[in-house]
């Protein structure tokens, strides 16, 4: 079994460059098959998620050229083949092929998406919206078959501003007949990235990034180029490492505005850092003060940074209160942090954290992607050696993780045990 081994308690200095956003690129790749032209995606991260999405594109008949930081997808020969569970189970974002294949071919067969086990994660908002646009949906076990004789615009009001449902409706609506309006749409930066690509392809979308998005269906979409925005969750993860053990550690290729709430919380905790146009530098690490965190939709504190943040709170003086409001159970990291010496009382969606506590390295397991990220941070600050198993979760969301951390002085490696 592959494990990540970290000899902790070292100071880190130098420069870490942030990669393209996982939660953007996993939508940009499926969107490329909405045209029979060529879509070029720049600043792509190389992750297991992007590799699995490429396999699905190939299964559908698409042609892909790719290399370091770019992908070219030619949708000319794409047909709506069924997407088997051995591919769709690898990542939740496989469900974006519902919107893309429904949008272009009015037909799709796919199994329920995979992804992290952090709650029920239904797709009712997606399916209800597709039905309003004229799709019929047949479910047999985990297999969904969607067909639309006439795919047309609709007025969609989401109970919850779902990122995935917003993006899926965008992909189904761009070629539909008439106008679709999404109310209570998600406003995450990744939405703006996908709207930019679709409009570059010839779509007519206004309001991306606001809670009301209007899409006027067009006949055809064409070739286009898009650049993936920097990954704000990867950036936030490394910023927390900088706040804890950075000595002149610069995190570059970031959009500070996308992590504004994290920087604000860090200021409240007493962290010192310098913000420039596309970087944040952590000069040294002072004593931290406890703060309360509640995860919310953008621009609130992102749920994906909640698990790494728990490690910061273990090092803050006093009692911190953490509440996860987006998912029912995103607490897989808590038992592992307690094993390392953290003082945490927790439920699946909340925690009271007393600090500072001295963390000591031991064997721990990653339950999901961001729980794994939390364990990486804990291992870096802990005394002694930390061994993290189930690292496939972590490698889904952090490009070149070991290289990036080793290059700034961390003692970290992937070993076979
Ligand atoms: C995206 O997931 C991200 N994943 C998640 O990041 C992120 O945590 C989430 O948005 C919230 O920001 C990708 O972009 C691939 P949602 P998504 O639909 O689209 C409920 C990571 O670590 N819901 O906004 O699945 C759902 O159960 C991952 O990178 C419904 O009830 O998130 C959840 O409680 C984890 N019905 C909440 O909404 C639906 O039809 C947020 O879900 C859809 C969602």
Short mmCIF file of C-alpha atoms and ligand atoms in Angstrom, two decimals:
data_model
loop_
_atom_site.label_atom_id
_atom_site.label_comp_id
_atom_site.label_asym_id
_atom_site.label_seq_id
_atom_site.Cartn_x
_atom_site.Cartn_y
_atom_site.Cartn_z
CA UNK A 1 0.00 0.00 0.00
CA UNK A 2 1.25 3.52 -0.83
CA UNK A 3 1.62 5.89 2.14
CA UNK A 4 2.75 9.48 2.61
CA UNK A 5 5.47 9.67 5.27
CA UNK A 6 6.31 13.00 6.88
CA UNK A 7 9.05 13.87 9.39
CA UNK A 8 7.43 16.92 10.92
CA UNK A 9 8.26 20.03 12.91
CA UNK A 10 10.44 21.65 10.21
CA UNK A 11 10.15 25.27 9.13
CA UNK A 12 9.30 25.82 5.47
CA UNK A 13 10.58 28.66 3.27
CA UNK A 14 10.62 29.42 -0.43
CA UNK A 15 7.87 29.54 -3.04
CA UNK A 16 4.88 27.28 -3.81
CA UNK A 17 2.98 27.90 -7.07
CA UNK A 18 -0.72 27.02 -7.07
CA UNK A 19 -2.14 24.84 -9.88
CA UNK A 20 -5.35 25.18 -11.85
CA UNK A 21 -8.54 24.58 -9.86
CA UNK A 22 -9.73 20.97 -9.60
CA UNK A 23 -13.34 22.08 -9.15
CA UNK A 24 -13.11 24.18 -12.31
CA UNK A 25 -11.29 21.78 -14.61
CA UNK A 26 -13.66 18.90 -13.77
CA UNK A 27 -16.46 21.00 -15.28
CA UNK A 28 -14.48 22.53 -18.18
CA UNK A 29 -13.53 19.09 -19.56
CA UNK A 30 -17.12 17.76 -19.92
CA UNK A 31 -18.25 21.16 -21.27
CA UNK A 32 -15.82 20.73 -24.18
CA UNK A 33 -18.05 18.05 -25.75
CA UNK A 34 -20.88 20.56 -26.21
CA UNK A 35 -19.22 21.49 -29.53
CA UNK A 36 -17.98 19.45 -32.50
CA UNK A 37 -15.05 21.87 -32.56
CA UNK A 38 -11.84 21.94 -30.53
CA UNK A 39 -11.68 23.31 -26.98
CA UNK A 40 -8.26 24.13 -25.55
CA UNK A 41 -7.98 24.28 -21.76
CA UNK A 42 -4.85 25.97 -20.35
CA UNK A 43 -3.33 25.75 -16.85
CA UNK A 44 -4.82 22.28 -16.33
CA UNK A 45 -3.66 20.43 -13.19
CA UNK A 46 -2.63 16.76 -13.61
CA UNK A 47 -4.81 14.89 -11.08
CA UNK A 48 -6.44 11.46 -10.96
CA UNK A 49 -9.73 13.31 -11.53
CA UNK A 50 -8.53 14.85 -14.80
CA UNK A 51 -7.13 11.46 -15.88
CA UNK A 52 -10.49 9.77 -15.20
CA UNK A 53 -12.43 12.48 -17.07
CA UNK A 54 -10.11 12.03 -20.07
CA UNK A 55 -11.00 8.32 -20.05
CA UNK A 56 -14.70 9.19 -20.20
CA UNK A 57 -14.16 11.63 -23.08
CA UNK A 58 -12.28 8.90 -24.98
CA UNK A 59 -15.05 6.38 -24.25
CA UNK A 60 -17.51 8.86 -25.81
CA UNK A 61 -15.40 9.08 -28.97
CA UNK A 62 -13.69 12.40 -28.26
CA UNK A 63 -10.04 13.01 -29.21
CA UNK A 64 -7.70 14.47 -26.60
CA UNK A 65 -4.19 15.90 -26.77
CA UNK A 66 -2.72 16.81 -23.41
CA UNK A 67 0.52 17.68 -21.67
CA UNK A 68 1.86 19.73 -18.77
CA UNK A 69 -0.64 22.52 -18.21
CA UNK A 70 -2.81 22.08 -21.32
CA UNK A 71 -5.52 19.87 -22.80
CA UNK A 72 -7.06 20.00 -26.32
CA UNK A 73 -10.41 18.22 -26.72
CA UNK A 74 -11.97 17.60 -30.13
CA UNK A 75 -15.66 16.79 -29.80
CA UNK A 76 -16.24 16.04 -33.52
CA UNK A 77 -16.67 12.30 -33.13
CA UNK A 78 -18.36 12.30 -29.73
CA UNK A 79 -21.51 10.18 -29.39
CA UNK A 80 -23.63 9.64 -26.29
CA UNK A 81 -22.33 6.20 -25.24
CA UNK A 82 -23.36 4.87 -21.83
CA UNK A 83 -20.90 5.86 -19.10
CA UNK A 84 -20.14 2.77 -16.96
CA UNK A 85 -19.91 2.91 -13.17
CA UNK A 86 -16.25 1.83 -13.17
CA UNK A 87 -15.52 5.28 -14.63
CA UNK A 88 -18.34 7.41 -13.19
CA UNK A 89 -17.76 6.05 -9.68
CA UNK A 90 -14.26 7.51 -9.57
CA UNK A 91 -15.41 11.11 -9.08
CA UNK A 92 -18.60 13.04 -8.38
CA UNK A 93 -17.92 15.43 -11.25
CA UNK A 94 -18.69 12.65 -13.74
CA UNK A 95 -22.26 13.88 -13.38
CA UNK A 96 -21.37 16.94 -15.49
CA UNK A 97 -21.63 14.60 -18.49
CA UNK A 98 -25.39 14.49 -17.75
CA UNK A 99 -25.74 18.18 -18.57
CA UNK A 100 -23.26 18.08 -21.46
CA UNK A 101 -24.67 14.96 -23.19
CA UNK A 102 -28.28 16.03 -22.56
CA UNK A 103 -27.44 19.47 -23.94
CA UNK A 104 -25.81 18.23 -27.14
CA UNK A 105 -27.54 14.88 -27.83
CA UNK A 106 -30.72 15.01 -25.70
CA UNK A 107 -29.75 11.52 -24.42
CA UNK A 108 -27.46 10.19 -21.68
CA UNK A 109 -26.97 6.95 -19.74
CA UNK A 110 -24.78 7.24 -16.62
CA UNK A 111 -24.35 5.72 -13.16
CA UNK A 112 -24.69 7.77 -9.99
CA UNK A 113 -21.46 9.73 -9.46
CA UNK A 114 -18.73 8.77 -6.99
CA UNK A 115 -16.61 11.15 -4.93
CA UNK A 116 -15.87 11.68 -1.25
CA UNK A 117 -18.12 10.06 1.40
CA UNK A 118 -18.97 13.27 3.27
CA UNK A 119 -22.73 13.03 3.34
CA UNK A 120 -25.66 11.78 1.27
CA UNK A 121 -24.83 14.11 -1.67
CA UNK A 122 -28.07 13.53 -3.62
CA UNK A 123 -28.55 14.94 -7.11
CA UNK A 124 -32.24 15.79 -6.77
CA UNK A 125 -31.69 19.47 -7.67
CA UNK A 126 -29.98 18.44 -10.92
CA UNK A 127 -32.71 15.97 -11.91
CA UNK A 128 -35.63 18.27 -11.02
CA UNK A 129 -34.09 21.00 -13.19
CA UNK A 130 -33.55 18.62 -16.13
CA UNK A 131 -37.20 17.51 -15.90
CA UNK A 132 -38.34 21.15 -16.00
CA UNK A 133 -36.30 21.52 -19.22
CA UNK A 134 -38.20 18.63 -20.83
CA UNK A 135 -36.09 15.60 -19.92
CA UNK A 136 -37.56 12.27 -18.88
CA UNK A 137 -35.44 10.35 -16.38
CA UNK A 138 -35.53 6.60 -15.82
CA UNK A 139 -33.61 5.24 -12.82
CA UNK A 140 -32.68 1.55 -12.57
CA UNK A 141 -30.63 1.06 -9.41
CA UNK A 142 -27.65 3.40 -9.79
CA UNK A 143 -28.17 3.82 -13.55
CA UNK A 144 -29.87 6.96 -14.88
CA UNK A 145 -31.21 7.27 -18.43
CA UNK A 146 -32.16 10.79 -19.51
CA UNK A 147 -33.96 11.62 -22.76
CA UNK A 148 -35.50 14.84 -24.08
CA UNK A 149 -37.70 14.96 -27.18
CA UNK A 150 -37.63 18.74 -26.93
CA UNK A 151 -35.06 20.30 -24.57
CA UNK A 152 -36.31 23.79 -23.76
CA UNK A 153 -35.54 26.69 -21.44
CA UNK A 154 -37.17 26.86 -17.99
CA UNK A 155 -37.26 28.95 -14.84
CA UNK A 156 -35.24 27.06 -12.21
CA UNK A 157 -35.27 28.06 -8.54
CA UNK A 158 -32.80 26.03 -6.45
CA UNK A 159 -33.71 25.18 -2.84
CA UNK A 160 -29.96 25.35 -2.21
CA UNK A 161 -27.29 27.18 -4.29
CA UNK A 162 -25.70 23.90 -5.44
CA UNK A 163 -22.41 24.30 -7.35
CA UNK A 164 -22.89 21.09 -9.31
CA UNK A 165 -26.54 21.65 -10.10
CA UNK A 166 -25.82 25.22 -11.28
CA UNK A 167 -23.08 24.00 -13.63
CA UNK A 168 -25.13 21.04 -14.88
CA UNK A 169 -28.09 23.26 -15.75
CA UNK A 170 -25.76 25.70 -17.54
CA UNK A 171 -24.50 22.85 -19.73
CA UNK A 172 -28.00 21.59 -20.53
CA UNK A 173 -29.35 25.10 -21.20
CA UNK A 174 -26.76 26.58 -23.61
CA UNK A 175 -28.15 24.65 -26.62
CA UNK A 176 -31.76 24.31 -25.39
CA UNK A 177 -34.65 25.99 -27.17
CA UNK A 178 -35.39 29.33 -25.50
CA UNK A 179 -34.34 31.01 -22.26
CA UNK A 180 -33.43 29.41 -18.93
CA UNK A 181 -33.19 31.49 -15.75
CA UNK A 182 -31.51 30.00 -12.67
CA UNK A 183 -32.48 31.66 -9.37
CA UNK A 184 -30.53 30.99 -6.16
CA UNK A 185 -27.60 29.93 -8.35
CA UNK A 186 -24.21 29.11 -6.82
CA UNK A 187 -21.77 32.07 -6.93
CA UNK A 188 -18.44 30.23 -6.50
CA UNK A 189 -15.54 31.46 -8.70
CA UNK A 190 -15.56 28.13 -10.54
CA UNK A 191 -19.02 29.04 -11.92
CA UNK A 192 -17.53 32.16 -13.55
CA UNK A 193 -14.76 30.02 -15.09
CA UNK A 194 -17.26 27.66 -16.76
CA UNK A 195 -19.51 30.55 -17.87
CA UNK A 196 -16.44 32.19 -19.47
CA UNK A 197 -15.68 29.00 -21.44
CA UNK A 198 -19.29 28.56 -22.58
CA UNK A 199 -19.55 32.20 -23.67
CA UNK A 200 -16.17 31.89 -25.46
CA UNK A 201 -17.77 28.94 -27.33
CA UNK A 202 -20.67 31.17 -28.40
CA UNK A 203 -23.19 30.68 -25.60
CA UNK A 204 -25.33 33.59 -24.39
CA UNK A 205 -25.06 33.61 -20.59
CA UNK A 206 -25.36 36.62 -18.30
CA UNK A 207 -25.09 36.76 -14.50
CA UNK A 208 -22.38 34.18 -13.86
CA UNK A 209 -21.12 34.64 -10.28
CA UNK A 210 -24.41 36.18 -9.13
CA UNK A 211 -27.41 34.34 -7.73
CA UNK A 212 -29.41 34.84 -10.94
CA UNK A 213 -28.07 33.48 -14.23
CA UNK A 214 -29.86 33.87 -17.60
CA UNK A 215 -29.03 31.56 -20.49
CA UNK A 216 -30.45 32.11 -23.99
CA UNK A 217 -30.12 28.88 -25.97
CA UNK A 218 -28.17 29.04 -29.26
CA UNK A 219 -28.06 26.68 -32.27
CA UNK A 220 -24.42 25.66 -32.04
CA UNK A 221 -21.24 26.11 -29.99
CA UNK A 222 -17.77 26.45 -31.47
CA UNK A 223 -14.09 25.97 -30.73
CA UNK A 224 -12.69 28.08 -27.91
CA UNK A 225 -9.82 28.51 -25.45
CA UNK A 226 -10.10 28.89 -21.66
CA UNK A 227 -7.62 29.16 -18.78
CA UNK A 228 -8.36 27.32 -15.53
CA UNK A 229 -8.45 29.71 -12.56
CA UNK A 230 -6.02 29.05 -9.66
CA UNK A 231 -7.26 26.48 -7.15
CA UNK A 232 -8.47 28.51 -4.15
CA UNK A 233 -8.75 25.39 -1.98
CA UNK A 234 -5.20 24.23 -2.76
CA UNK A 235 -4.07 27.83 -2.15
CA UNK A 236 -5.88 27.97 1.20
CA UNK A 237 -4.38 24.65 2.25
CA UNK A 238 -0.82 25.86 1.62
CA UNK A 239 -1.58 29.22 3.24
CA UNK A 240 -2.51 27.42 6.45
CA UNK A 241 0.80 25.53 6.28
CA UNK A 242 2.51 28.92 5.82
CA UNK A 243 0.69 30.36 8.82
CA UNK A 244 1.76 27.40 10.99
CA UNK A 245 5.36 26.71 9.95
CA UNK A 246 6.26 29.19 7.21
CA UNK A 247 9.36 31.35 7.49
CA UNK A 248 9.22 33.58 4.40
CA UNK A 249 7.01 31.06 2.56
CA UNK A 250 5.41 32.61 -0.55
CA UNK A 251 2.26 31.09 -2.09
CA UNK A 252 2.07 32.34 -5.68
CA UNK A 253 -0.37 32.16 -8.61
CA UNK A 254 -3.33 32.89 -6.37
CA UNK A 255 -6.31 35.24 -6.59
CA UNK A 256 -6.35 36.75 -3.06
CA UNK A 257 -10.00 37.77 -3.44
CA UNK A 258 -10.97 34.06 -3.74
CA UNK A 259 -9.54 33.34 -0.28
CA UNK A 260 -10.56 36.63 1.35
CA UNK A 261 -12.56 34.98 4.16
CA UNK A 262 -9.62 32.70 5.08
CA UNK A 263 -7.22 35.66 5.17
CA UNK A 264 -9.71 37.55 7.34
CA UNK A 265 -9.95 34.65 9.81
CA UNK A 266 -6.15 34.35 9.82
CA UNK A 267 -5.88 38.05 10.72
CA UNK A 268 -8.32 37.44 13.59
CA UNK A 269 -6.02 34.61 14.76
CA UNK A 270 -2.98 36.91 14.72
CA UNK A 271 -1.25 35.48 11.64
CA UNK A 272 1.14 37.88 9.89
CA UNK A 273 1.32 37.76 6.11
CA UNK A 274 1.86 40.02 3.09
CA UNK A 275 -0.71 40.08 0.27
CA UNK A 276 0.41 41.09 -3.26
CA UNK A 277 -1.42 40.94 -6.60
CA UNK A 278 -1.06 37.18 -7.11
CA UNK A 279 0.67 35.94 -3.98
CA UNK A 280 0.54 35.75 -0.19
CA UNK A 281 3.77 35.50 1.85
CA UNK A 282 3.99 34.16 5.40
CA UNK A 283 6.99 35.69 7.14
CA UNK A 284 6.99 33.86 10.46
CA UNK A 285 4.56 32.18 12.76
CA UNK A 286 3.37 33.74 15.96
CA UNK A 287 1.13 32.44 18.69
CA UNK A 288 -2.37 31.97 17.30
CA UNK A 289 -5.64 33.00 18.95
CA UNK A 290 -8.74 30.79 18.89
CA UNK A 291 -11.58 31.78 16.52
CA UNK A 292 -15.01 30.38 15.62
CA UNK A 293 -15.60 29.04 12.10
CA UNK A 294 -18.87 28.28 10.32
CA UNK A 295 -18.71 26.97 6.74
CA UNK A 296 -21.03 28.65 4.23
CA UNK A 297 -21.46 28.99 0.47
CA UNK A 298 -19.20 31.48 -1.33
CA UNK A 299 -18.05 34.04 -0.30
CA UNK A 300 -18.42 32.51 3.18
CA UNK A 301 -15.82 30.17 4.69
CA UNK A 302 -15.50 27.29 2.19
CA UNK A 303 -16.51 23.84 3.40
CA UNK A 304 -13.48 22.40 1.56
CA UNK A 305 -11.12 24.39 3.82
CA UNK A 306 -12.97 23.41 7.00
CA UNK A 307 -11.05 20.19 7.56
CA UNK A 308 -7.57 21.72 7.05
CA UNK A 309 -8.67 24.65 9.24
CA UNK A 310 -9.36 22.29 12.14
CA UNK A 311 -5.60 21.68 12.36
CA UNK A 312 -4.92 25.41 12.63
CA UNK A 313 -7.49 25.61 15.43
CA UNK A 314 -5.63 22.87 17.37
CA UNK A 315 -2.64 25.26 17.48
CA UNK A 316 -4.64 28.33 18.53
CA UNK A 317 -4.65 29.41 22.17
CA UNK A 318 -8.12 28.98 23.70
CA UNK A 319 -11.36 27.28 22.70
CA UNK A 320 -12.46 27.38 19.03
CA UNK A 321 -15.90 26.34 17.81
CA UNK A 322 -16.30 24.85 14.34
CA UNK A 323 -19.58 24.24 12.51
CA UNK A 324 -19.95 22.51 9.10
CA UNK A 325 -23.22 23.61 7.49
CA UNK A 326 -22.88 22.34 3.90
CA UNK A 327 -22.49 18.57 4.48
CA UNK A 328 -24.01 16.26 7.08
CA UNK A 329 -20.81 14.46 7.99
CA UNK A 330 -17.46 15.93 7.14
CA UNK A 331 -15.65 14.90 10.33
CA UNK A 332 -13.46 12.00 9.17
CA UNK A 333 -10.32 13.87 10.18
CA UNK A 334 -11.25 14.44 13.84
CA UNK A 335 -10.50 10.91 15.21
CA UNK A 336 -7.14 10.93 13.40
CA UNK A 337 -6.19 14.36 14.80
CA UNK A 338 -7.14 13.19 18.31
CA UNK A 339 -4.83 10.17 17.79
CA UNK A 340 -2.03 12.70 17.12
CA UNK A 341 -2.75 14.50 20.40
CA UNK A 342 -5.34 17.13 19.46
CA UNK A 343 -7.92 18.11 22.08
CA UNK A 344 -11.20 17.96 20.11
CA UNK A 345 -14.76 17.12 21.11
CA UNK A 346 -16.67 16.48 17.90
CA UNK A 347 -19.88 15.39 16.20
CA UNK A 348 -20.09 14.58 12.43
CA UNK A 349 -20.69 18.27 11.67
CA UNK A 350 -19.27 20.29 14.56
CA UNK A 351 -16.31 20.47 16.93
CA UNK A 352 -14.98 22.27 20.00
CA UNK A 353 -11.21 22.52 19.75
CA UNK A 354 -8.97 23.42 22.72
CA UNK A 355 -5.46 24.61 21.93
CA UNK A 356 -2.64 24.84 21.60
CA UNK A 357 -1.96 21.09 21.69
CA UNK A 358 1.31 19.36 20.83
CA UNK A 359 0.78 16.96 17.94
CA UNK A 360 2.89 13.81 17.73
CA UNK A 361 3.33 11.77 14.54
CA UNK A 362 1.69 8.35 14.24
CA UNK A 363 -0.11 6.13 11.69
CA UNK A 364 -3.29 7.83 10.40
CA UNK A 365 -5.73 7.24 7.53
CA UNK A 366 -7.32 9.71 5.10
CA UNK A 367 -11.12 9.24 4.96
CA UNK A 368 -11.59 11.70 2.09
CA UNK A 369 -9.75 14.35 0.08
CA UNK A 370 -9.81 17.28 2.49
CA UNK A 371 -9.50 15.10 5.60
CA UNK A 372 -6.30 13.89 3.95
CA UNK A 373 -5.18 17.48 3.45
CA UNK A 374 -5.75 18.09 7.16
CA UNK A 375 -3.54 15.09 7.99
CA UNK A 376 -0.77 16.42 5.72
CA UNK A 377 -0.80 19.71 7.66
CA UNK A 378 -0.90 17.87 10.99
CA UNK A 379 2.04 15.69 9.93
CA UNK A 380 4.07 18.72 8.88
CA UNK A 381 3.69 20.40 12.29
CA UNK A 382 3.80 17.26 14.47
CA UNK A 383 6.89 16.03 16.28
CA UNK A 384 8.23 12.77 14.88
CA UNK A 385 7.02 10.75 11.90
CA UNK A 386 3.47 10.63 10.53
CA UNK A 387 2.38 7.90 8.10
CA UNK A 388 -0.80 8.60 6.12
CA UNK A 389 -2.64 5.76 4.33
CA UNK A 390 -5.48 5.92 1.75
CA UNK A 391 -3.50 8.63 -0.02
CA UNK A 392 -5.40 8.14 -3.30
CA UNK A 393 -7.98 10.53 -1.82
CA UNK A 394 -5.34 13.25 -1.39
CA UNK A 395 -3.73 12.86 -4.80
CA UNK A 396 -7.12 13.61 -6.42
CA UNK A 397 -6.95 17.25 -5.40
CA UNK A 398 -3.33 18.34 -4.89
CA UNK A 399 -1.08 18.34 -7.97
CA UNK A 400 2.62 17.56 -7.28
CA UNK A 401 1.98 17.68 -3.51
CA UNK A 402 5.22 15.95 -2.43
CA UNK A 403 7.33 17.94 -4.91
CA UNK A 404 5.81 21.27 -3.86
CA UNK A 405 6.32 20.64 -0.13
CA UNK A 406 9.80 19.09 -0.52
CA UNK A 407 10.91 22.12 -2.56
CA UNK A 408 10.30 24.39 0.44
CA UNK A 409 12.05 22.13 2.97
CA UNK A 410 9.49 19.53 4.09
CA UNK A 411 10.67 15.97 4.73
CA UNK A 412 7.88 14.18 2.90
CA UNK A 413 7.75 11.18 0.57
CA UNK A 414 5.40 8.58 -0.89
CA UNK A 415 6.54 5.09 0.14
CA UNK A 416 5.29 1.58 -0.61
CA UNK A 417 4.61 -0.35 2.63
C1 LIG B 1 -18.80 21.00 -5.25
O1 LIG B 1 -19.51 19.80 -4.95
C2 LIG B 1 -17.34 20.66 -5.01
N1 LIG B 1 -16.97 19.55 -5.88
C3 LIG B 1 -17.14 20.25 -3.56
O2 LIG B 1 -15.74 20.08 -3.38
C4 LIG B 1 -17.59 21.41 -2.66
O3 LIG B 1 -17.50 20.99 -1.31
C5 LIG B 1 -19.04 21.76 -2.98
O4 LIG B 1 -19.17 22.07 -4.39
C6 LIG B 1 -19.53 22.95 -2.18
O5 LIG B 1 -18.71 24.06 -2.45
C7 LIG B 1 -16.75 19.80 -7.18
O6 LIG B 1 -16.87 20.91 -7.64
C8 LIG B 1 -16.33 18.61 -8.02
P1 LIG B 1 -23.10 21.15 -3.99
P2 LIG B 1 -21.08 19.66 -5.30
O7 LIG B 1 -23.98 20.62 -5.05
O8 LIG B 1 -21.35 20.37 -6.56
C9 LIG B 1 -26.50 19.21 -1.36
C10 LIG B 1 -13.78 18.95 -2.78
O9 LIG B 1 -13.32 18.69 -1.65
N2 LIG B 1 -27.14 18.88 -2.64
O10 LIG B 1 -22.89 22.63 -3.86
O11 LIG B 1 -21.46 18.24 -5.16
C11 LIG B 1 -25.26 18.33 -1.12
O12 LIG B 1 -25.63 17.09 -0.57
C12 LIG B 1 -15.26 18.75 -3.06
O13 LIG B 1 -13.11 19.44 -3.74
C13 LIG B 1 -28.44 18.36 -2.61
O14 LIG B 1 -29.04 18.18 -1.56
O15 LIG B 1 -21.67 20.49 -4.08
C14 LIG B 1 -24.43 19.15 -0.17
O16 LIG B 1 -24.90 18.92 1.14
C15 LIG B 1 -15.99 18.11 -1.90
N3 LIG B 1 -29.03 18.04 -3.78
C16 LIG B 1 -24.73 20.58 -0.61
O17 LIG B 1 -25.96 20.52 -1.38
C17 LIG B 1 -28.41 18.24 -4.99
O18 LIG B 1 -29.02 17.94 -6.04
C18 LIG B 1 -23.62 21.19 -1.45
O19 LIG B 1 -23.59 20.49 -2.62
C19 LIG B 1 -27.09 18.76 -4.98
C20 LIG B 1 -26.48 19.09 -3.80
#
